[in-house]
Amino acid sequence: MISALRRLSMALPSSNLFSNHMDSIYGGQRLRNLAQQLRLYKPPFSDEDENEEEKKRVGKVISQLGLPESAAPITPPSKFKPKRAAVLVCLFEGDKGDLRVILTKRSSNLSTHSGEVSLPGGKAEEGDADDSETATREAKEEIGLDPSLVTVATVLEPYLSKQLLRVIPVIGILSDKQAFKPVPNASEVEAIFDAPFEMFLKDENRRWEEREWMGTKYLIHFFDFEADNKKYVIWGLTAGILIRAASVVYQRPPSFDEQKPNFKIRGSVNEGDSVP
């Protein structure tokens, strides 16, 4: 389980990501530079910069689409405000020097998205200071990842799930892989694994389906991946977030059509609406 996390190709210090000692280590320097790069990222749509008109047009993007909330503005039900959640896009350097991301397979006993691949995360709680705390707290509860091991670099624009949760992707960097001992929460997580992050910009392991909702066609992306002789399918909202996060990290678009041009839906929506 997370074999790459259990083998180190180089010794990384357990001190802060920005310590001077890391300057002499190639891998540490790379992660340091990446964190600095990501701190400059400004989401095109966020709670801080949305204006009053945008607030009136909260977009419902169902999890199968995997598009940012702002990509499909829709007039929501009167006084409707999505509940908040956050997921952790946790990156680390693998044995071959590649960036990898931690993923989970949800328990088959869960009432929603059972058995699906997802990022660690969950609903915000009243005591959470911000989205970063929500994401790292949930990661600790689900996979045993100590928040002190993760350096939060940035947050991406919000997404909306099928359950009308506003999901905030939080990109974090794990510099000390050896310190992370994966412990899955059996009631929520069936498996923990990691995948090459750049995979979500490539076409090799990708499938797609074209569907239609409210007269608008859209793409659903499926990434097939195998780890420790187990096969996983990464799709929907999780795939959409990973495509976007990889585009931000590698500073280039994917080698495939991420979505249909001019994807925009307007009209009314109710909480019971779903994709056919």
CSV table of C-alpha atoms in Angstrom, one decimal:
chain,number,residue,atom,x,y,z
A,1,MET,CA,0.0,0.0,0.0
A,2,ILE,CA,1.6,3.2,-1.2
A,3,SER,CA,4.8,1.3,-2.0
A,4,ALA,CA,6.5,4.5,-3.2
A,5,LEU,CA,5.8,6.1,0.1
A,6,ARG,CA,7.7,3.3,1.9
A,7,ARG,CA,10.8,3.5,-0.2
A,8,LEU,CA,13.0,6.5,-0.3
A,9,SER,CA,15.3,7.4,-3.1
A,10,MET,CA,16.8,10.1,-1.1
A,11,ALA,CA,16.7,11.3,2.5
A,12,LEU,CA,14.5,14.3,3.0
A,13,PRO,CA,14.7,16.2,6.3
A,14,SER,CA,11.5,16.2,8.5
A,15,SER,CA,11.9,19.9,9.2
A,16,ASN,CA,10.0,22.7,7.5
A,17,LEU,CA,9.8,22.6,3.7
A,18,PHE,CA,11.6,25.9,3.5
A,19,SER,CA,14.6,25.1,5.7
A,20,ASN,CA,18.0,26.1,4.4
A,21,HIS,CA,19.2,22.5,4.6
A,22,MET,CA,16.9,21.5,1.8
A,23,ASP,CA,18.7,23.8,-0.6
A,24,SER,CA,21.5,21.3,-0.9
A,25,ILE,CA,19.1,18.4,-1.7
A,26,TYR,CA,17.9,18.2,-5.3
A,27,GLY,CA,14.5,16.7,-4.5
A,28,GLY,CA,13.9,19.0,-1.6
A,29,GLN,CA,14.8,22.0,-3.7
A,30,ARG,CA,12.4,20.9,-6.4
A,31,LEU,CA,9.6,20.6,-3.9
A,32,ARG,CA,10.5,24.0,-2.4
A,33,ASN,CA,10.4,25.7,-5.8
A,34,LEU,CA,7.1,24.0,-6.5
A,35,ALA,CA,5.6,25.3,-3.3
A,36,GLN,CA,6.8,28.8,-4.0
A,37,GLN,CA,5.3,28.6,-7.5
A,38,LEU,CA,2.0,27.4,-6.3
A,39,ARG,CA,1.7,30.1,-3.7
A,40,LEU,CA,1.5,32.6,-6.5
A,41,TYR,CA,-1.5,30.9,-8.0
A,42,LYS,CA,-4.8,32.9,-8.0
A,43,PRO,CA,-8.0,30.9,-8.7
A,44,PRO,CA,-10.1,32.5,-11.5
A,45,PHE,CA,-13.1,32.1,-9.2
A,46,SER,CA,-13.2,32.1,-5.4
A,47,ASP,CA,-15.2,33.2,-2.4
A,48,GLU,CA,-12.9,36.1,-2.0
A,49,ASP,CA,-13.2,37.7,-5.4
A,50,GLU,CA,-16.7,36.7,-6.6
A,51,ASN,CA,-19.0,39.7,-7.0
A,52,GLU,CA,-22.6,40.1,-6.0
A,53,GLU,CA,-23.8,39.1,-9.5
A,54,GLU,CA,-21.7,35.9,-9.4
A,55,LYS,CA,-23.1,35.1,-6.0
A,56,LYS,CA,-26.6,35.0,-7.5
A,57,ARG,CA,-25.4,32.5,-10.2
A,58,VAL,CA,-23.9,29.7,-8.1
A,59,GLY,CA,-23.3,27.0,-10.6
A,60,LYS,CA,-24.4,23.4,-10.1
A,61,VAL,CA,-21.8,21.1,-11.6
A,62,ILE,CA,-22.6,17.5,-11.0
A,63,SER,CA,-19.7,15.2,-9.9
A,64,GLN,CA,-19.7,13.3,-13.2
A,65,LEU,CA,-18.7,16.5,-15.1
A,66,GLY,CA,-15.7,17.3,-12.9
A,67,LEU,CA,-15.8,21.0,-13.9
A,68,PRO,CA,-15.3,24.1,-11.6
A,69,GLU,CA,-18.4,25.6,-10.2
A,70,SER,CA,-17.8,28.7,-12.3
A,71,ALA,CA,-17.8,26.8,-15.5
A,72,ALA,CA,-21.6,26.3,-15.6
A,73,PRO,CA,-23.4,29.2,-13.9
A,74,ILE,CA,-27.0,28.3,-13.0
A,75,THR,CA,-29.6,30.2,-11.0
A,76,PRO,CA,-29.9,28.2,-7.8
A,77,PRO,CA,-33.1,27.7,-5.7
A,78,SER,CA,-34.1,30.7,-3.6
A,79,LYS,CA,-31.7,31.3,-0.7
A,80,PHE,CA,-29.9,28.0,-1.5
A,81,LYS,CA,-26.3,28.0,-0.3
A,82,PRO,CA,-24.1,24.9,-0.8
A,83,LYS,CA,-22.5,23.2,2.2
A,84,ARG,CA,-18.7,23.3,2.2
A,85,ALA,CA,-16.2,20.5,1.9
A,86,ALA,CA,-12.5,20.3,1.0
A,87,VAL,CA,-10.2,17.6,-0.5
A,88,LEU,CA,-6.4,17.3,-0.3
A,89,VAL,CA,-4.4,16.9,-3.4
A,90,CYS,CA,-1.3,15.7,-1.6
A,91,LEU,CA,1.9,15.5,-3.7
A,92,PHE,CA,5.2,13.9,-3.0
A,93,GLU,CA,8.3,12.9,-4.9
A,94,GLY,CA,8.5,9.2,-6.0
A,95,ASP,CA,11.5,7.0,-6.2
A,96,LYS,CA,12.1,7.9,-9.8
A,97,GLY,CA,11.9,11.7,-9.1
A,98,ASP,CA,8.3,12.0,-10.4
A,99,LEU,CA,5.5,13.8,-8.6
A,100,ARG,CA,2.8,11.5,-7.3
A,101,VAL,CA,-0.5,12.1,-5.7
A,102,ILE,CA,-2.2,10.1,-2.9
A,103,LEU,CA,-5.6,8.6,-3.6
A,104,THR,CA,-8.1,6.4,-1.8
A,105,LYS,CA,-10.7,3.9,-2.7
A,106,ARG,CA,-13.8,4.5,-0.7
A,107,SER,CA,-15.4,1.8,1.4
A,108,SER,CA,-18.1,-0.2,-0.4
A,109,ASN,CA,-20.3,0.3,2.7
A,110,LEU,CA,-20.6,4.1,2.3
A,111,SER,CA,-24.0,5.5,1.3
A,112,THR,CA,-22.5,7.8,-1.4
A,113,HIS,CA,-19.8,7.1,-4.0
A,114,SER,CA,-19.2,3.7,-2.5
A,115,GLY,CA,-16.2,1.9,-3.9
A,116,GLU,CA,-15.1,4.9,-6.0
A,117,VAL,CA,-11.6,6.4,-6.1
A,118,SER,CA,-11.4,9.8,-4.4
A,119,LEU,CA,-9.1,12.3,-2.8
A,120,PRO,CA,-8.8,12.4,1.0
A,121,GLY,CA,-11.3,15.0,2.3
A,122,GLY,CA,-14.8,15.7,3.6
A,123,LYS,CA,-17.3,18.2,4.9
A,124,ALA,CA,-16.2,21.2,6.8
A,125,GLU,CA,-16.8,21.3,10.6
A,126,GLU,CA,-17.6,24.3,12.7
A,127,GLY,CA,-14.2,24.3,14.3
A,128,ASP,CA,-12.2,24.3,11.1
A,129,ALA,CA,-10.3,27.6,10.6
A,130,ASP,CA,-10.3,27.3,6.8
A,131,ASP,CA,-10.4,24.9,3.8
A,132,SER,CA,-6.8,23.8,4.4
A,133,GLU,CA,-7.6,22.7,7.9
A,134,THR,CA,-10.7,20.8,6.7
A,135,ALA,CA,-8.7,18.9,4.0
A,136,THR,CA,-5.8,18.0,6.3
A,137,ARG,CA,-8.1,17.1,9.2
A,138,GLU,CA,-10.1,14.8,7.0
A,139,ALA,CA,-6.9,13.3,5.6
A,140,LYS,CA,-5.7,12.4,9.1
A,141,GLU,CA,-9.1,10.8,9.9
A,142,GLU,CA,-9.2,8.9,6.7
A,143,ILE,CA,-5.7,7.8,6.0
A,144,GLY,CA,-3.7,8.7,9.1
A,145,LEU,CA,-1.7,11.6,7.5
A,146,ASP,CA,-0.5,13.9,10.2
A,147,PRO,CA,-1.3,17.5,9.1
A,148,SER,CA,2.1,18.6,10.4
A,149,LEU,CA,3.7,16.6,7.6
A,150,VAL,CA,1.9,18.6,4.9
A,151,THR,CA,2.8,22.0,3.6
A,152,VAL,CA,-0.3,23.6,2.1
A,153,ALA,CA,0.8,25.5,-1.1
A,154,THR,CA,-2.5,26.8,-2.5
A,155,VAL,CA,-6.2,26.2,-3.0
A,156,LEU,CA,-8.0,25.9,-6.4
A,157,GLU,CA,-11.4,27.2,-7.5
A,158,PRO,CA,-14.5,25.5,-6.0
A,159,TYR,CA,-16.3,22.6,-7.5
A,160,LEU,CA,-19.8,21.3,-6.8
A,161,SER,CA,-20.5,17.7,-6.2
A,162,LYS,CA,-23.7,15.7,-7.1
A,163,GLN,CA,-24.8,16.2,-3.5
A,164,LEU,CA,-24.5,19.9,-3.9
A,165,LEU,CA,-21.4,20.2,-1.7
A,166,ARG,CA,-19.0,23.1,-2.6
A,167,VAL,CA,-15.7,21.2,-2.8
A,168,ILE,CA,-12.5,23.1,-2.4
A,169,PRO,CA,-9.3,21.4,-3.7
A,170,VAL,CA,-6.3,22.1,-1.5
A,171,ILE,CA,-2.9,21.3,-2.9
A,172,GLY,CA,-0.4,20.2,-0.3
A,173,ILE,CA,3.2,18.9,-0.4
A,174,LEU,CA,4.5,16.0,1.6
A,175,SER,CA,8.3,16.4,1.9
A,176,ASP,CA,9.0,13.6,4.4
A,177,LYS,CA,7.6,10.5,2.9
A,178,GLN,CA,9.1,8.1,5.4
A,179,ALA,CA,7.3,9.8,8.2
A,180,PHE,CA,3.9,9.0,6.7
A,181,LYS,CA,2.6,5.6,7.8
A,182,PRO,CA,-0.7,5.0,6.0
A,183,VAL,CA,-3.5,3.9,8.3
A,184,PRO,CA,-6.9,3.6,6.5
A,185,ASN,CA,-10.1,4.3,8.4
A,186,ALA,CA,-11.9,1.0,7.7
A,187,SER,CA,-15.3,2.6,7.9
A,188,GLU,CA,-14.5,5.0,5.1
A,189,VAL,CA,-11.5,3.8,3.1
A,190,GLU,CA,-10.9,0.4,1.5
A,191,ALA,CA,-7.5,1.1,0.0
A,192,ILE,CA,-4.8,3.8,-0.2
A,193,PHE,CA,-2.6,4.1,-3.2
A,194,ASP,CA,-0.6,6.7,-5.2
A,195,ALA,CA,-0.5,7.6,-8.9
A,196,PRO,CA,1.8,9.6,-11.1
A,197,PHE,CA,0.5,13.1,-11.1
A,198,GLU,CA,1.4,13.9,-14.7
A,199,MET,CA,-0.8,11.0,-15.8
A,200,PHE,CA,-3.8,13.4,-15.6
A,201,LEU,CA,-2.4,15.5,-18.5
A,202,LYS,CA,-1.7,12.6,-20.8
A,203,ASP,CA,-4.0,10.6,-23.0
A,204,GLU,CA,-2.5,7.1,-22.6
A,205,ASN,CA,-4.6,5.8,-19.8
A,206,ARG,CA,-7.7,7.9,-20.5
A,207,ARG,CA,-11.2,7.0,-21.7
A,208,TRP,CA,-14.0,9.3,-22.1
A,209,GLU,CA,-17.8,9.4,-22.6
A,210,GLU,CA,-19.9,12.1,-24.1
A,211,ARG,CA,-23.2,12.7,-22.4
A,212,GLU,CA,-26.0,15.3,-22.6
A,213,TRP,CA,-27.8,17.2,-19.8
A,214,MET,CA,-30.4,19.9,-20.3
A,215,GLY,CA,-29.5,20.0,-24.0
A,216,THR,CA,-25.8,20.5,-23.4
A,217,LYS,CA,-23.2,17.9,-24.2
A,218,TYR,CA,-20.3,17.3,-21.9
A,219,LEU,CA,-17.3,15.0,-21.4
A,220,ILE,CA,-16.7,12.5,-18.6
A,221,HIS,CA,-13.0,11.5,-18.2
A,222,PHE,CA,-12.0,8.0,-16.9
A,223,PHE,CA,-8.3,7.2,-16.1
A,224,ASP,CA,-7.4,3.5,-15.8
A,225,PHE,CA,-4.7,2.8,-13.3
A,226,GLU,CA,-3.1,-0.3,-11.7
A,227,ALA,CA,-1.2,-0.4,-8.4
A,228,ASP,CA,-0.1,-3.5,-6.4
A,229,ASN,CA,-2.0,-5.7,-8.8
A,230,LYS,CA,-5.2,-3.9,-8.2
A,231,LYS,CA,-7.1,-2.0,-10.9
A,232,TYR,CA,-8.6,1.4,-10.2
A,233,VAL,CA,-10.8,3.8,-12.3
A,234,ILE,CA,-10.4,7.5,-11.5
A,235,TRP,CA,-13.2,9.5,-13.0
A,236,GLY,CA,-15.8,12.2,-12.5
A,237,LEU,CA,-15.2,15.0,-10.0
A,238,THR,CA,-12.0,13.4,-8.8
A,239,ALA,CA,-10.6,13.2,-12.3
A,240,GLY,CA,-11.7,16.8,-13.1
A,241,ILE,CA,-10.0,18.2,-10.0
A,242,LEU,CA,-6.8,16.2,-10.8
A,243,ILE,CA,-6.7,17.4,-14.4
A,244,ARG,CA,-7.1,21.0,-13.2
A,245,ALA,CA,-4.5,20.6,-10.4
A,246,ALA,CA,-2.0,19.0,-12.7
A,247,SER,CA,-2.5,21.8,-15.2
A,248,VAL,CA,-1.7,24.3,-12.5
A,249,VAL,CA,1.3,22.5,-11.2
A,250,TYR,CA,2.9,21.7,-14.6
A,251,GLN,CA,1.7,25.0,-16.0
A,252,ARG,CA,0.3,23.5,-19.2
A,253,PRO,CA,-3.1,22.2,-20.4
A,254,PRO,CA,-3.9,18.5,-20.9
A,255,SER,CA,-3.1,16.8,-24.2
A,256,PHE,CA,-6.8,16.2,-24.7
A,257,ASP,CA,-10.1,18.2,-24.8
A,258,GLU,CA,-10.8,18.8,-21.1
A,259,GLN,CA,-14.4,19.9,-21.8
A,260,LYS,CA,-16.7,21.0,-24.5
A,261,PRO,CA,-16.2,24.6,-25.8
A,262,ASN,CA,-18.6,27.2,-24.4
A,263,PHE,CA,-19.9,24.8,-21.8
A,264,LYS,CA,-22.4,27.0,-19.9
A,265,ILE,CA,-25.8,26.1,-18.6
A,266,ARG,CA,-28.4,28.6,-17.5
A,267,GLY,CA,-31.7,28.1,-15.9
A,268,SER,CA,-33.2,26.9,-12.6
A,269,VAL,CA,-32.1,23.9,-10.7
A,270,ASN,CA,-33.5,22.0,-7.7
A,271,GLU,CA,-31.6,20.0,-5.1
A,272,GLY,CA,-33.0,16.8,-6.5
A,273,ASP,CA,-31.8,17.3,-10.0
A,274,SER,CA,-29.3,14.7,-11.4
A,275,VAL,CA,-27.6,13.7,-14.5
A,276,PRO,CA,-29.3,11.1,-16.7
